Amino acid sequence: MSMATTAAPRLAFLREITLDRIITAILFVSLAAFFFVVLVIPFGLLLSTAFRQMDLMTYQFQDGYSFHQFLRFFSDAYYLRILFDTVVLALETTFVTLVLAYPLALYMSRAGVRERQILRLLSVSPILISIVVMNFGWVIVMAPQGLVNNTLMGLGLIDEPLPLLYSHVVVVLGLVHVHLPFMILAIDNGLGSIQPEVLKAAESLGASRWKTLRNVIWPLSINGVVSGSIVVFALTASSFVTPMLLGGAWTKTLATVAYQQILFTLDSPFGAAICLILLSVTATFSIGLTRLAIRLQPHRAAPAAPAPRP
Amino acid sequence: MARIIAYCVVGFILLPNIIIIIASFSELRFITFPPSGFTIDWYVEALHRQEFLASFRTSLLLSATVTAIGTVIALMTALSLRVLTGPVRNWAVGVVMSPLMLPGIVIGIALLQFFSLLRVPTSGWTLVLGHLVITIPYAVRLITDSLSALPRNLEAAASSLGANPLRTVLAVVIPCIKPGVIAGALFVFIVSFENITISIFLAAPQTMTLPVRIFGYTEQGVETWLVAICSMTILFTLLLMGIIERFIGVRRIIYATK
């Protein structure tokens, strides 16, 4: 009897092997193959292309691998200037985004449930609308006959329209606008992890609201600030649509140069090399900022970089 | 005070969209703000622009295809990730989620070079593949979120009642995670519909999506009918958001974008 009861599930298991297990195995293998083909291979290809050279007369790859593209980039003041400008633009945008996002996230964390829901929805809504369309809105605001110029002229502050469009300020503004939701969500996340008891404790110990903010809330929300800044910096440094639309032809960033190299000059090794330089810039920023946050807060654990988290 | 600042920031976020909608009713052909007069002529003109209608059709068809294929792949991926454990799972999650970490331009260029190495010309299908790469992670995240709410022994209970694994998934697991799957599908649709950074590299001249087409035109100076087109895309997105809110709640959108 005991033999039969132990043998039966075993046999059932064997019977199951036939179809379901095969389906499962096929599923696993095909999914693995899919992600390998669409993600791992193209990225590996990008890596290897960056170390090749292309004959720009025939558009054929030359034999052999070298650091040619990287030497070309780092020995040319023109490209170094673009690298520098990209970093500055991304830093400015990240800073302004942080300054705007923090008060909103802070207010959201204290608002009632319904109000918080609405504010959250409104603040993520730009993620769902195309960048082009949102940038286009800024074109209307900043155009010679746009909102700002017409308002200033109506008030009699200026006689002629200011050349606002295609200026550095508008590019920063557009980038801040497009990436604000990511910062708000990250800080909102960070603030959400603060226990309400902690704030009550600070209050009962006589801390003023400003002191509570500076010494309790800000340090506890630093993880959100760091991960939001990493995301916004990476997205800004690699954006090319906004700089091209709002900055015009003379605003050059690493991403706009890569875009031009790939689609117009057709120098794919150089384009690939710029992509890798771009990735190293964003990686350096995220590692550097994480280190800085740890150094400033030695008593706290390392803030986690935004890890892939399904 | 805090409230005023918070609402100013929200106003800043909404400003360009509101400006577009208002400016689209202006009577003048060239953009002025505040607009003068009121007319819906530009919407009529926009609807007579064949190239935009073609792009709108391309975008709809693309997003629908990507949603259909992407949701199925994401569902299978999420179910597979649930089974995996240990370092294998971490690796798998890392690969599947990596498009969220990589800038769009890098993914776009990598795929374009991949296709040109295979001598595959850009077409509707290269777009579909590119959009699958960037949208699947969002759907996997939303579906996994729903799955993690299910008790671990649910599948065991189903199989002890005699259901085979396939039937367990189809008749027990999927009905339980339906909201997550629907949210995932809608999110895939929206992300695909609004994308430009990938599309600009993978679209062929005859498969230009709506954002790519708008981008091409904004570089040539802007007229009010283009504002009307932008306004329509905003209203379309609002409609989709309304559908999501109505059926599954916005909490999921917020979760997906984190």
Coordinates of C-alpha atoms in Angstrom, one line a residue:
Chain A
M1 CA 0.0 0.0 0.0
S2 CA 2.7 2.4 1.0
M3 CA 4.6 1.4 -2.1
A4 CA 1.6 2.3 -4.3
T5 CA 1.1 5.7 -2.7
T6 CA 4.7 6.8 -3.3
A7 CA 4.8 5.3 -6.8
A8 CA 1.6 7.0 -8.0
P9 CA 2.8 10.6 -7.9
R10 CA 6.1 9.5 -9.4
L11 CA 4.3 8.0 -12.3
A12 CA 2.1 11.0 -12.6
F13 CA 5.2 13.1 -12.8
L14 CA 6.5 10.9 -15.6
R15 CA 3.3 11.2 -17.5
E16 CA 3.4 14.9 -17.2
I17 CA 6.9 15.1 -18.7
T18 CA 5.6 14.2 -22.1
L19 CA 3.8 17.4 -23.2
D20 CA 3.8 20.1 -20.6
R21 CA 7.4 19.8 -19.8
I22 CA 8.3 20.0 -23.5
I23 CA 6.1 23.0 -23.9
T24 CA 7.8 24.7 -20.9
A25 CA 11.2 23.8 -22.2
I26 CA 10.4 25.2 -25.7
L27 CA 9.0 28.3 -24.0
F28 CA 12.2 28.9 -22.0
V29 CA 14.5 28.3 -24.9
S30 CA 12.6 30.5 -27.3
L31 CA 12.3 33.4 -24.8
A32 CA 16.0 33.1 -24.0
A33 CA 16.8 33.1 -27.8
F34 CA 14.5 36.1 -28.4
F35 CA 16.2 38.2 -25.7
F36 CA 19.6 37.0 -26.8
V37 CA 18.9 38.0 -30.5
V38 CA 17.2 41.4 -29.9
L39 CA 19.3 42.6 -26.9
V40 CA 22.6 40.8 -26.3
I41 CA 23.7 40.4 -30.0
P42 CA 22.9 44.0 -31.0
F43 CA 24.7 45.4 -28.0
G44 CA 27.7 43.2 -28.5
L45 CA 27.8 44.3 -32.1
L46 CA 27.7 48.0 -31.0
L47 CA 30.7 47.2 -28.7
S48 CA 32.7 45.6 -31.5
T49 CA 31.8 48.2 -34.2
A50 CA 33.3 51.0 -32.1
F51 CA 36.7 49.4 -32.4
R52 CA 36.6 49.1 -36.2
Q53 CA 37.1 51.6 -39.0
M54 CA 35.1 52.4 -42.0
D55 CA 36.2 53.5 -45.4
L56 CA 34.0 56.6 -46.0
M57 CA 34.4 56.3 -49.8
T58 CA 33.0 52.8 -50.2
Y59 CA 31.2 52.4 -46.8
Q60 CA 33.0 49.1 -46.2
F61 CA 34.5 48.1 -42.9
Q62 CA 38.3 47.9 -42.9
D63 CA 39.9 44.8 -41.4
G64 CA 41.2 44.7 -37.9
Y65 CA 40.3 46.3 -34.5
S66 CA 41.8 49.4 -33.0
F67 CA 41.2 52.4 -30.7
H68 CA 41.1 54.6 -33.7
Q69 CA 37.6 56.1 -33.1
F70 CA 38.4 56.9 -29.5
L71 CA 41.7 58.5 -30.4
R72 CA 40.0 60.5 -33.0
F73 CA 37.4 61.7 -30.5
F74 CA 39.8 62.5 -27.7
S75 CA 42.4 64.2 -29.8
D76 CA 39.9 66.6 -31.4
A77 CA 39.1 69.8 -29.4
Y78 CA 35.8 70.0 -31.2
Y79 CA 34.6 66.7 -29.8
L80 CA 36.1 67.4 -26.4
R81 CA 34.1 70.6 -26.3
I82 CA 30.9 68.7 -27.2
L83 CA 31.6 66.2 -24.4
F84 CA 32.1 69.0 -22.0
D85 CA 28.9 70.8 -23.1
T86 CA 26.9 67.6 -22.8
V87 CA 28.1 67.1 -19.2
V88 CA 27.3 70.7 -18.3
L89 CA 23.9 70.6 -20.0
A90 CA 23.1 67.3 -18.2
L91 CA 24.3 68.7 -14.8
E92 CA 22.3 71.9 -15.2
T93 CA 19.2 70.0 -16.2
T94 CA 19.5 67.5 -13.3
F95 CA 20.0 70.4 -10.8
V96 CA 17.0 72.4 -12.0
T97 CA 14.9 69.3 -12.1
L98 CA 15.8 68.4 -8.6
V99 CA 15.0 72.0 -7.4
L100 CA 11.6 71.8 -9.0
A101 CA 10.7 68.2 -8.2
Y102 CA 11.6 68.2 -4.5
P103 CA 9.0 70.7 -3.2
L104 CA 6.3 69.0 -5.3
A105 CA 7.3 65.5 -4.1
L106 CA 7.4 66.8 -0.5
Y107 CA 4.0 68.3 -0.8
M108 CA 2.6 65.1 -2.4
S109 CA 3.9 63.0 0.5
R110 CA 1.9 65.1 3.0
A111 CA -1.2 65.6 0.9
G112 CA -4.4 63.6 1.3
V113 CA -4.9 60.3 -0.6
R114 CA -7.1 61.8 -3.3
E115 CA -5.0 64.9 -3.9
R116 CA -1.8 62.8 -3.9
Q117 CA -3.3 60.5 -6.6
I118 CA -4.3 63.4 -8.8
L119 CA -0.9 65.1 -8.4
R120 CA 0.9 61.9 -9.1
L121 CA -1.1 61.3 -12.3
L122 CA -0.6 64.9 -13.5
S123 CA 3.1 64.7 -12.8
V124 CA 3.7 61.4 -14.7
S125 CA 1.5 62.4 -17.6
P126 CA 4.4 63.9 -19.7
I127 CA 5.9 60.4 -19.8
L128 CA 2.9 59.3 -21.8
I129 CA 3.0 62.2 -24.3
S130 CA 5.6 62.3 -27.1
I131 CA 8.7 64.3 -26.4
V132 CA 8.2 66.0 -29.8
V133 CA 4.8 67.2 -28.9
M134 CA 5.9 68.6 -25.5
N135 CA 8.9 70.3 -27.0
F136 CA 6.6 71.8 -29.6
G137 CA 4.6 73.4 -26.8
W138 CA 7.7 75.2 -25.7
V139 CA 8.3 76.4 -29.3
I140 CA 4.9 78.2 -29.1
V141 CA 5.8 79.6 -25.7
M142 CA 9.1 80.9 -26.8
A143 CA 8.5 81.8 -30.4
P144 CA 9.0 85.5 -31.6
Q145 CA 5.2 85.8 -31.5
G146 CA 4.8 83.4 -28.6
L147 CA 3.5 83.6 -25.1
V148 CA 6.6 85.1 -23.4
N149 CA 7.5 87.6 -26.1
N150 CA 3.9 88.8 -26.5
T151 CA 3.4 89.1 -22.8
L152 CA 6.6 91.1 -22.3
M153 CA 5.8 93.4 -25.3
G154 CA 2.2 93.8 -24.0
L155 CA 3.6 94.9 -20.7
G156 CA 5.9 97.3 -22.5
L157 CA 9.0 95.8 -21.1
I158 CA 10.6 95.1 -24.5
D159 CA 10.1 96.7 -27.9
E160 CA 11.2 93.8 -30.1
P161 CA 10.8 90.0 -29.6
L162 CA 13.7 88.4 -27.7
P163 CA 15.5 85.6 -29.6
L164 CA 14.4 83.1 -27.0
L165 CA 14.0 80.1 -29.3
Y166 CA 17.2 78.1 -30.1
S167 CA 18.9 79.5 -26.9
H168 CA 20.7 77.4 -24.3
V169 CA 18.1 78.4 -21.7
V170 CA 15.2 77.0 -23.7
V171 CA 17.1 73.7 -24.3
V172 CA 17.5 73.3 -20.5
L173 CA 13.9 74.3 -19.9
G174 CA 12.7 71.7 -22.5
L175 CA 14.9 69.0 -21.0
V176 CA 13.8 69.8 -17.4
H177 CA 10.2 69.6 -18.5
V178 CA 10.6 66.2 -20.3
H179 CA 12.5 64.6 -17.4
L180 CA 10.8 66.1 -14.4
P181 CA 8.4 63.2 -13.9
F182 CA 11.3 60.7 -13.4
M183 CA 12.8 62.9 -10.6
I184 CA 9.4 63.4 -9.0
L185 CA 8.6 59.7 -8.9
A186 CA 12.1 58.9 -7.5
I187 CA 11.9 61.4 -4.7
D188 CA 8.3 60.5 -4.0
N189 CA 9.5 56.9 -3.7
G190 CA 12.3 58.0 -1.3
L191 CA 10.0 60.1 0.8
G192 CA 7.4 57.4 1.0
S193 CA 9.8 55.1 2.8
I194 CA 10.1 57.6 5.8
Q195 CA 8.1 56.3 8.7
P196 CA 5.6 58.9 10.0
E197 CA 6.8 58.2 13.6
V198 CA 10.2 59.6 12.8
L199 CA 8.6 63.0 11.9
K200 CA 6.5 62.9 15.1
A201 CA 9.6 62.2 17.1
A202 CA 11.4 65.2 15.6
E203 CA 8.4 67.3 16.3
S204 CA 8.0 66.2 19.9
L205 CA 11.7 66.8 20.4
G206 CA 11.1 70.4 19.5
A207 CA 12.6 70.6 16.1
S208 CA 11.2 73.4 13.9
R209 CA 9.8 72.5 10.5
W210 CA 12.9 73.8 8.7
K211 CA 15.1 71.8 11.0
T212 CA 13.0 68.7 10.5
L213 CA 13.3 69.1 6.8
R214 CA 17.0 69.7 6.9
N215 CA 18.1 67.2 9.4
V216 CA 15.5 64.5 9.1
I217 CA 13.6 64.5 5.9
W218 CA 16.3 65.5 3.5
P219 CA 18.9 62.9 4.7
L220 CA 16.3 60.2 4.7
S221 CA 15.1 61.0 1.2
I222 CA 18.7 61.2 -0.2
N223 CA 18.3 57.7 -1.8
G224 CA 15.4 58.9 -3.9
V225 CA 17.3 62.1 -4.8
V226 CA 20.4 60.1 -5.9
S227 CA 18.5 57.6 -8.0
G228 CA 16.3 60.3 -9.6
S229 CA 19.5 62.4 -10.4
I230 CA 21.1 59.3 -12.0
V231 CA 18.1 58.7 -14.2
V232 CA 17.7 62.3 -15.2
F233 CA 21.4 62.8 -15.9
A234 CA 21.5 59.7 -18.1
L235 CA 18.3 60.6 -20.0
T236 CA 19.5 64.2 -20.5
A237 CA 23.0 63.4 -21.6
S238 CA 21.6 61.0 -24.2
S239 CA 18.8 63.1 -25.5
F240 CA 19.0 64.4 -29.0
V241 CA 15.4 65.3 -29.9
T242 CA 15.0 68.2 -27.5
P243 CA 18.5 69.7 -28.2
M244 CA 17.8 69.6 -31.9
L245 CA 14.2 70.9 -31.7
L246 CA 14.7 73.6 -29.2
G247 CA 18.4 74.3 -29.6
G248 CA 18.6 74.4 -33.4
A249 CA 21.5 73.3 -35.5
W250 CA 24.3 74.8 -33.5
T251 CA 23.4 73.0 -30.2
K252 CA 25.7 70.0 -30.3
T253 CA 25.6 67.2 -27.7
L254 CA 27.1 63.7 -27.8
A255 CA 23.8 62.2 -28.7
T256 CA 23.1 64.7 -31.6
V257 CA 26.6 64.0 -33.0
A258 CA 26.0 60.2 -32.7
Y259 CA 22.6 60.7 -34.4
Q260 CA 24.2 62.6 -37.3
Q261 CA 27.1 60.2 -37.6
I262 CA 24.8 57.3 -37.9
L263 CA 22.0 58.6 -40.1
F264 CA 23.8 61.2 -42.2
T265 CA 27.6 60.7 -42.3
L266 CA 27.0 57.0 -42.1
D267 CA 30.2 56.5 -40.1
S268 CA 28.8 53.8 -37.9
P269 CA 32.1 52.9 -36.1
F270 CA 32.4 56.5 -34.9
G271 CA 28.7 56.7 -34.0
A272 CA 29.1 53.5 -32.0
A273 CA 32.2 54.9 -30.2
I274 CA 30.3 58.0 -29.3
C275 CA 27.5 55.8 -27.8
L276 CA 30.1 54.0 -25.7
I277 CA 31.6 57.3 -24.5
L278 CA 28.1 58.5 -23.7
L279 CA 27.5 55.3 -21.7
S280 CA 30.7 55.7 -19.8
V281 CA 29.8 59.4 -19.0
T282 CA 26.5 58.3 -17.5
A283 CA 28.1 55.3 -15.7
T284 CA 30.8 57.6 -14.2
F285 CA 28.1 60.1 -13.0
S286 CA 26.0 57.4 -11.4
I287 CA 29.0 55.8 -9.6
G288 CA 30.4 59.1 -8.6
L289 CA 27.1 60.4 -7.2
T290 CA 26.5 57.2 -5.3
R291 CA 30.0 57.4 -3.8
L292 CA 29.5 61.0 -2.9
A293 CA 26.2 60.2 -1.2
I294 CA 27.9 57.5 0.9
R295 CA 30.7 59.9 1.9
L296 CA 28.3 62.6 2.9
Q297 CA 26.2 60.1 4.9
P298 CA 28.8 57.7 6.4
H299 CA 26.2 56.4 8.9
R300 CA 23.9 55.2 6.2
A301 CA 23.9 52.3 3.9
A302 CA 24.8 52.8 0.2
P303 CA 21.9 54.2 -1.7
A304 CA 20.9 51.7 -4.3
A305 CA 21.4 52.7 -7.9
P306 CA 18.1 52.2 -9.8
A307 CA 18.4 48.5 -10.2
P308 CA 16.3 46.6 -12.7
R309 CA 13.4 45.5 -10.6
P310 CA 10.4 43.7 -12.2
Chain B
M1 CA 3.1 78.3 0.6
A2 CA 4.2 74.7 0.0
R3 CA 0.9 74.1 -1.8
I4 CA 1.5 77.1 -4.1
I5 CA 5.0 75.9 -5.1
A6 CA 3.7 72.4 -5.7
Y7 CA 0.9 73.6 -7.9
C8 CA 3.2 75.9 -9.8
V9 CA 5.4 72.9 -10.7
V10 CA 2.4 71.0 -11.8
G11 CA 1.4 74.0 -13.9
F12 CA 4.8 74.0 -15.4
I13 CA 4.4 70.4 -16.3
L14 CA 1.0 70.9 -17.9
L15 CA 1.8 74.3 -19.5
P16 CA 3.1 73.2 -23.0
N17 CA 0.1 70.8 -23.5
I18 CA -2.4 73.5 -22.5
I19 CA -0.7 76.0 -24.8
I20 CA -0.8 73.6 -27.7
I21 CA -4.5 72.9 -27.3
I22 CA -5.3 76.7 -27.0
A23 CA -3.0 77.7 -29.9
S24 CA -4.6 75.1 -32.2
F25 CA -7.8 77.2 -32.4
S26 CA -6.1 80.3 -33.6
E27 CA -7.2 81.8 -36.9
L28 CA -3.7 82.8 -38.0
R29 CA -1.6 80.4 -40.1
F30 CA 1.6 81.2 -38.2
I31 CA 1.9 80.7 -34.6
T32 CA 1.0 83.5 -32.2
F33 CA 0.2 83.3 -28.6
P34 CA -2.3 84.3 -27.3
P35 CA -4.2 83.2 -30.3
S36 CA -6.5 85.5 -32.2
G37 CA -10.0 84.4 -33.0
F38 CA -11.4 80.9 -32.8
T39 CA -11.6 78.4 -35.6
I40 CA -11.4 74.6 -36.1
D41 CA -10.3 75.0 -39.7
W42 CA -6.8 73.8 -38.8
Y43 CA -8.2 70.5 -37.6
V44 CA -10.0 70.1 -40.9
E45 CA -6.8 71.0 -42.8
A46 CA -4.8 68.6 -40.6
L47 CA -7.2 65.8 -41.4
H48 CA -6.7 66.4 -45.1
R49 CA -3.0 66.0 -44.9
Q50 CA -2.4 62.6 -46.5
E51 CA 1.1 62.1 -45.1
F52 CA -0.1 62.6 -41.6
L53 CA -3.1 60.3 -42.0
A54 CA -0.6 57.7 -43.4
S55 CA 1.7 58.3 -40.4
F56 CA -1.2 58.0 -38.0
R57 CA -2.3 54.7 -39.6
T58 CA 1.3 53.5 -39.4
S59 CA 1.5 54.5 -35.7
L60 CA -1.8 52.8 -34.8
L61 CA -0.9 49.6 -36.7
L62 CA 2.6 49.6 -35.2
S63 CA 1.4 50.1 -31.7
A64 CA -1.4 47.5 -32.1
T65 CA 1.0 44.9 -33.4
V66 CA 3.6 45.7 -30.7
T67 CA 0.9 45.5 -28.1
A68 CA -0.4 42.1 -29.3
I69 CA 3.0 40.5 -29.6
G70 CA 4.7 42.3 -26.7
T71 CA 2.0 41.5 -24.2
V72 CA 2.2 37.8 -25.0
I73 CA 6.0 37.7 -24.8
A74 CA 5.9 39.8 -21.6
L75 CA 3.3 37.4 -20.1
M76 CA 5.4 34.4 -20.9
T77 CA 8.5 36.1 -19.6
A78 CA 6.9 37.1 -16.4
L79 CA 5.6 33.5 -15.8
S80 CA 9.1 32.1 -16.6
L81 CA 10.8 34.6 -14.2
R82 CA 8.4 33.4 -11.5
V83 CA 9.7 29.9 -11.9
L84 CA 13.4 30.8 -11.9
T85 CA 15.4 31.3 -8.8
G86 CA 18.9 32.3 -7.7
P87 CA 21.6 33.8 -9.9
V88 CA 19.9 32.5 -13.1
R89 CA 16.9 34.6 -12.2
N90 CA 19.0 37.7 -11.5
W91 CA 20.7 37.3 -14.9
A92 CA 17.5 36.8 -16.7
V93 CA 15.9 39.8 -15.0
G94 CA 19.0 41.9 -15.8
V95 CA 18.8 41.1 -19.5
V96 CA 15.0 41.5 -19.8
M97 CA 15.0 44.8 -17.9
S98 CA 18.2 46.2 -19.5
P99 CA 16.4 48.4 -22.1
L100 CA 15.1 50.5 -19.2
M101 CA 18.7 51.3 -18.2
L102 CA 20.0 52.0 -21.7
P103 CA 19.4 55.3 -23.4
G104 CA 17.0 55.1 -26.4
I105 CA 19.6 56.3 -28.8
V106 CA 22.0 53.5 -27.9
I107 CA 19.3 50.9 -28.4
G108 CA 18.2 52.5 -31.6
I109 CA 21.8 52.6 -33.0
A110 CA 22.6 49.1 -31.8
L111 CA 19.5 47.7 -33.6
L112 CA 20.0 49.7 -36.7
Q113 CA 23.6 48.3 -37.0
F114 CA 22.3 44.8 -36.3
F115 CA 19.8 45.1 -39.1
S116 CA 22.2 46.5 -41.5
L117 CA 24.7 43.8 -40.8
L118 CA 22.0 41.2 -41.6
R119 CA 21.2 43.3 -44.7
V120 CA 17.6 43.8 -43.5
P121 CA 16.3 47.1 -44.8
T122 CA 14.3 49.3 -42.4
S123 CA 10.6 48.6 -42.6
G124 CA 7.5 48.1 -40.5
W125 CA 9.0 45.0 -39.0
T126 CA 12.2 46.6 -37.9
L127 CA 10.1 49.1 -36.1
V128 CA 8.0 46.4 -34.5
L129 CA 11.1 44.6 -33.2
G130 CA 12.7 47.8 -31.9
H131 CA 9.5 48.8 -30.1
L132 CA 9.2 45.3 -28.6
V133 CA 12.6 45.7 -27.1
I134 CA 11.7 48.9 -25.3
T135 CA 8.1 48.1 -24.3
I136 CA 8.4 44.5 -23.0
P137 CA 10.2 45.5 -19.8
Y138 CA 7.3 47.8 -18.7
A139 CA 4.7 45.0 -19.3
V140 CA 6.9 42.4 -17.6
R141 CA 7.2 44.8 -14.6
L142 CA 3.4 45.3 -14.4
I143 CA 2.6 41.6 -14.9
T144 CA 5.2 40.5 -12.4
D145 CA 3.7 43.0 -9.9
S146 CA 0.3 41.3 -10.3
L147 CA 1.9 37.8 -10.1
S148 CA 3.8 38.6 -6.9
A149 CA 0.4 39.2 -5.2
L150 CA -0.7 35.6 -6.0
P151 CA 0.1 33.0 -3.3
R152 CA 3.0 30.8 -4.2
N153 CA 1.0 27.6 -3.7
L154 CA -1.8 28.7 -6.1
E155 CA -0.3 26.6 -8.9
A156 CA 0.3 23.7 -6.5
A157 CA -3.4 23.9 -5.4
A158 CA -4.5 23.8 -9.1
S159 CA -2.3 20.9 -10.0
S160 CA -3.4 18.9 -6.9
L161 CA -6.9 19.3 -8.2
G162 CA -5.8 17.7 -11.4
A163 CA -5.0 20.7 -13.7
N164 CA -1.9 20.3 -15.8
P165 CA 0.6 23.2 -15.9
L166 CA -0.8 24.6 -19.1
R167 CA -4.3 24.6 -17.8
T168 CA -3.2 26.0 -14.5
V169 CA -1.7 29.0 -16.3
L170 CA -4.7 29.5 -18.7
A171 CA -7.6 28.8 -16.3
V172 CA -6.2 29.9 -12.9
V173 CA -3.2 32.2 -13.1
I174 CA -4.1 34.4 -16.1
P175 CA -7.6 35.3 -14.8
C176 CA -6.1 36.3 -11.5
I177 CA -3.6 38.7 -13.1
K178 CA -5.9 40.0 -15.7
P179 CA -5.7 43.7 -14.5
G180 CA -1.9 43.6 -14.6
V181 CA -1.9 42.1 -18.1
I182 CA -4.4 44.8 -19.4
A183 CA -2.4 47.6 -17.7
G184 CA 0.7 46.1 -19.3
A185 CA -0.9 46.0 -22.7
L186 CA -2.2 49.6 -22.5
F187 CA 1.2 50.8 -21.3
V188 CA 2.9 49.0 -24.2
F189 CA 0.5 50.7 -26.6
I190 CA 1.2 54.2 -25.2
V191 CA 5.0 53.9 -25.0
S192 CA 5.1 52.5 -28.5
F193 CA 2.7 55.2 -29.8
E194 CA 4.7 58.1 -28.4
N195 CA 8.2 56.8 -29.0
I196 CA 10.5 58.7 -31.2
T197 CA 14.1 57.9 -30.1
I198 CA 13.9 54.4 -31.4
S199 CA 11.5 55.0 -34.3
I200 CA 13.7 57.7 -35.8
F201 CA 16.5 55.1 -36.4
L202 CA 14.3 52.2 -37.5
A203 CA 11.6 53.8 -39.6
A204 CA 11.7 53.7 -43.4
P205 CA 10.4 56.7 -45.3
Q206 CA 7.2 54.9 -46.0
T207 CA 6.8 53.7 -42.4
M208 CA 7.3 57.1 -40.6
T209 CA 5.4 57.1 -37.3
L210 CA 3.5 60.2 -36.2
P211 CA 6.1 61.5 -33.8
V212 CA 8.8 61.1 -36.4
R213 CA 6.7 62.9 -39.0
I214 CA 6.0 65.8 -36.6
F215 CA 9.7 66.0 -35.7
G216 CA 10.5 66.3 -39.4
Y217 CA 8.0 69.2 -39.9
T218 CA 8.9 71.2 -36.7
E219 CA 12.4 71.6 -38.1
Q220 CA 10.9 73.4 -41.1
G221 CA 9.0 76.1 -39.3
V222 CA 5.6 75.6 -37.8
E223 CA 2.1 76.4 -39.0
T224 CA -1.1 76.1 -37.0
W225 CA -2.3 72.9 -38.7
L226 CA 0.7 71.2 -37.1
V227 CA -0.4 72.5 -33.7
A228 CA -3.8 70.9 -34.4
I229 CA -2.1 67.6 -35.0
C230 CA -0.1 67.9 -31.8
S231 CA -3.3 68.8 -30.0
M232 CA -5.0 65.7 -31.4
T233 CA -2.2 63.4 -30.1
I234 CA -2.5 65.0 -26.7
L235 CA -6.2 64.4 -26.7
F236 CA -5.7 60.8 -27.9
T237 CA -3.2 60.1 -25.0
L238 CA -5.7 61.7 -22.5
L239 CA -8.4 59.3 -23.9
L240 CA -6.1 56.3 -23.3
M241 CA -5.3 57.5 -19.8
G242 CA -9.0 57.9 -19.1
I243 CA -9.5 54.3 -20.2
I244 CA -6.8 53.0 -18.0
E245 CA -8.1 55.1 -15.0
R246 CA -11.6 53.8 -15.6
F247 CA -10.7 50.1 -15.8
I248 CA -7.7 49.5 -13.7
G249 CA -6.7 52.7 -12.0
V250 CA -3.8 55.0 -12.4
R251 CA -1.8 53.4 -9.6
R252 CA -0.5 51.0 -12.2
I253 CA 0.7 53.7 -14.6
I254 CA 2.6 55.3 -11.8
Y255 CA 4.1 51.9 -10.8
A256 CA 5.1 51.2 -14.4
T257 CA 7.0 54.4 -14.9
K258 CA 9.0 54.1 -11.7

